[in-house]
Amino acid sequence: MKYSNKEEFEKVNIFGTGVPNEKFEKYFIGNSFLNFLVEPGKTPIFLANVTFEPGCRNNWHIHQAESGGGQMLICTAGEGWYQEEGKKAVSLKEGSIVNIPAGVKHWHGAKADSWFSHISVEIPGVACSNEWLEPVNDEEYNNL
Amino acid sequence: MKYSNKEEFEKVNIFGTGVPNEKFEKYFIGNSFLNFLVEPGKTPIFLANVTFEPGCRNNWHIHQAESGGGQMLICTAGEGWYQEEGKKAVSLKEGSIVNIPAGVKHWHGAKADSWFSHISVEIPGVACSNEWLEPVNDEEYNNL
C-alpha cells in the first residue's frame, strides 16, 4: 500500500525507520534511513530495516562474493521497486520477498509516490563486498 | 499489539496466514498455520511465516546442528512468547527479533489472548535437525 505521508507511513513501519543512512548516502539518490534489528556480529545473519523516502533509490550495485553471499529483501511497509540489469522492474509492497544472488547487478528503492521499507537479510559468504556502480537513470526511473 | 479477532488480525498479518500446519501439528498445542515465503531449495535461506492462534505454542524443542544452524524469528503481527529453558519468557510483538542458537532448548507461540505471527529464518548449517521434546506445561503457560 502506498504512503506519501511520513507520519502515516511510520504507523505501519513496524521495524522502525531508525537513523539517516549517512554511511551509504553517496550511493543513493534521495534520503534513506537505517535501523539495525540486531547487533552486528552477534547473530549468524545480519538484519536491518532500510527505509526509502518517496523517489529514493540506491545506485546499481553488485553483491560480490567468492562463494555464498547476496541478499534477500523482506518488504515490510509501503511500495517500491527492484530491478535486475536487462530485466523489467518488479513492483514491491509489504509482504513481497526478493532474492538477490551474488554477482547480479541490480537496484532497489521506493516508488516515486510512496515511502518504502524492507528488511535486508545479508546472506553469509566468503569474501563478501558491495560493488557500487552508476545511479539509476532519472528518465528510466520516472517512466516506471 | 494484541488481536483476539481473526479477521482483524488477518488485516495486519502482511506475510499471510497460509495453510494449516499439518506436518508439525503433533508438536504444537492449538492450531498453527504456515505460509512459505520462498520455494524450498530455491533461495540460500528458507523463510516462512508461521501463525499461531491465541493460546497456541509449540513444544519445547532444540535445533540440532553439527555446525551453524539455529533459527531467527522476525515477529510480524500480534503478540507472543519466546522462552529458553531456565530463563524467563520474553514477550514478543510486531517488530521483535529473536535469535535461537543451535542446541538451545526453547519454545515459542502466541499469547493466550492474541493471534501471533513470525517469519522463521532457517540458519544454514551442517546436519541440521529438529529435536522435539515435551509440551509446554499448561500451568506455566497460563501463568505467563
JSON list of C-alpha atoms in Angstrom, two decimals, chain B residues 10 13 15-20 33-36 51:
[
{"chain": "B", "resi": 10, "resn": "GLU", "atom": "CA", "xyz": [-5.58, -11.02, 9.07]},
{"chain": "B", "resi": 13, "resn": "ASN", "atom": "CA", "xyz": [-0.72, -10.27, 9.03]},
{"chain": "B", "resi": 15, "resn": "PHE", "atom": "CA", "xyz": [3.09, -12.12, 5.29]},
{"chain": "B", "resi": 16, "resn": "GLY", "atom": "CA", "xyz": [-0.04, -14.27, 5.11]},
{"chain": "B", "resi": 17, "resn": "THR", "atom": "CA", "xyz": [-1.58, -16.99, 7.26]},
{"chain": "B", "resi": 18, "resn": "GLY", "atom": "CA", "xyz": [-1.30, -19.68, 4.61]},
{"chain": "B", "resi": 19, "resn": "VAL", "atom": "CA", "xyz": [-2.44, -23.22, 5.34]},
{"chain": "B", "resi": 20, "resn": "PRO", "atom": "CA", "xyz": [-2.91, -25.37, 8.46]},
{"chain": "B", "resi": 33, "resn": "PHE", "atom": "CA", "xyz": [-0.56, -22.11, 10.14]},
{"chain": "B", "resi": 34, "resn": "LEU", "atom": "CA", "xyz": [2.30, -21.98, 7.67]},
{"chain": "B", "resi": 35, "resn": "ASN", "atom": "CA", "xyz": [2.90, -19.71, 4.69]},
{"chain": "B", "resi": 36, "resn": "PHE", "atom": "CA", "xyz": [6.02, -20.43, 2.66]},
{"chain": "B", "resi": 51, "resn": "THR", "atom": "CA", "xyz": [0.87, -18.04, 12.56]}
]
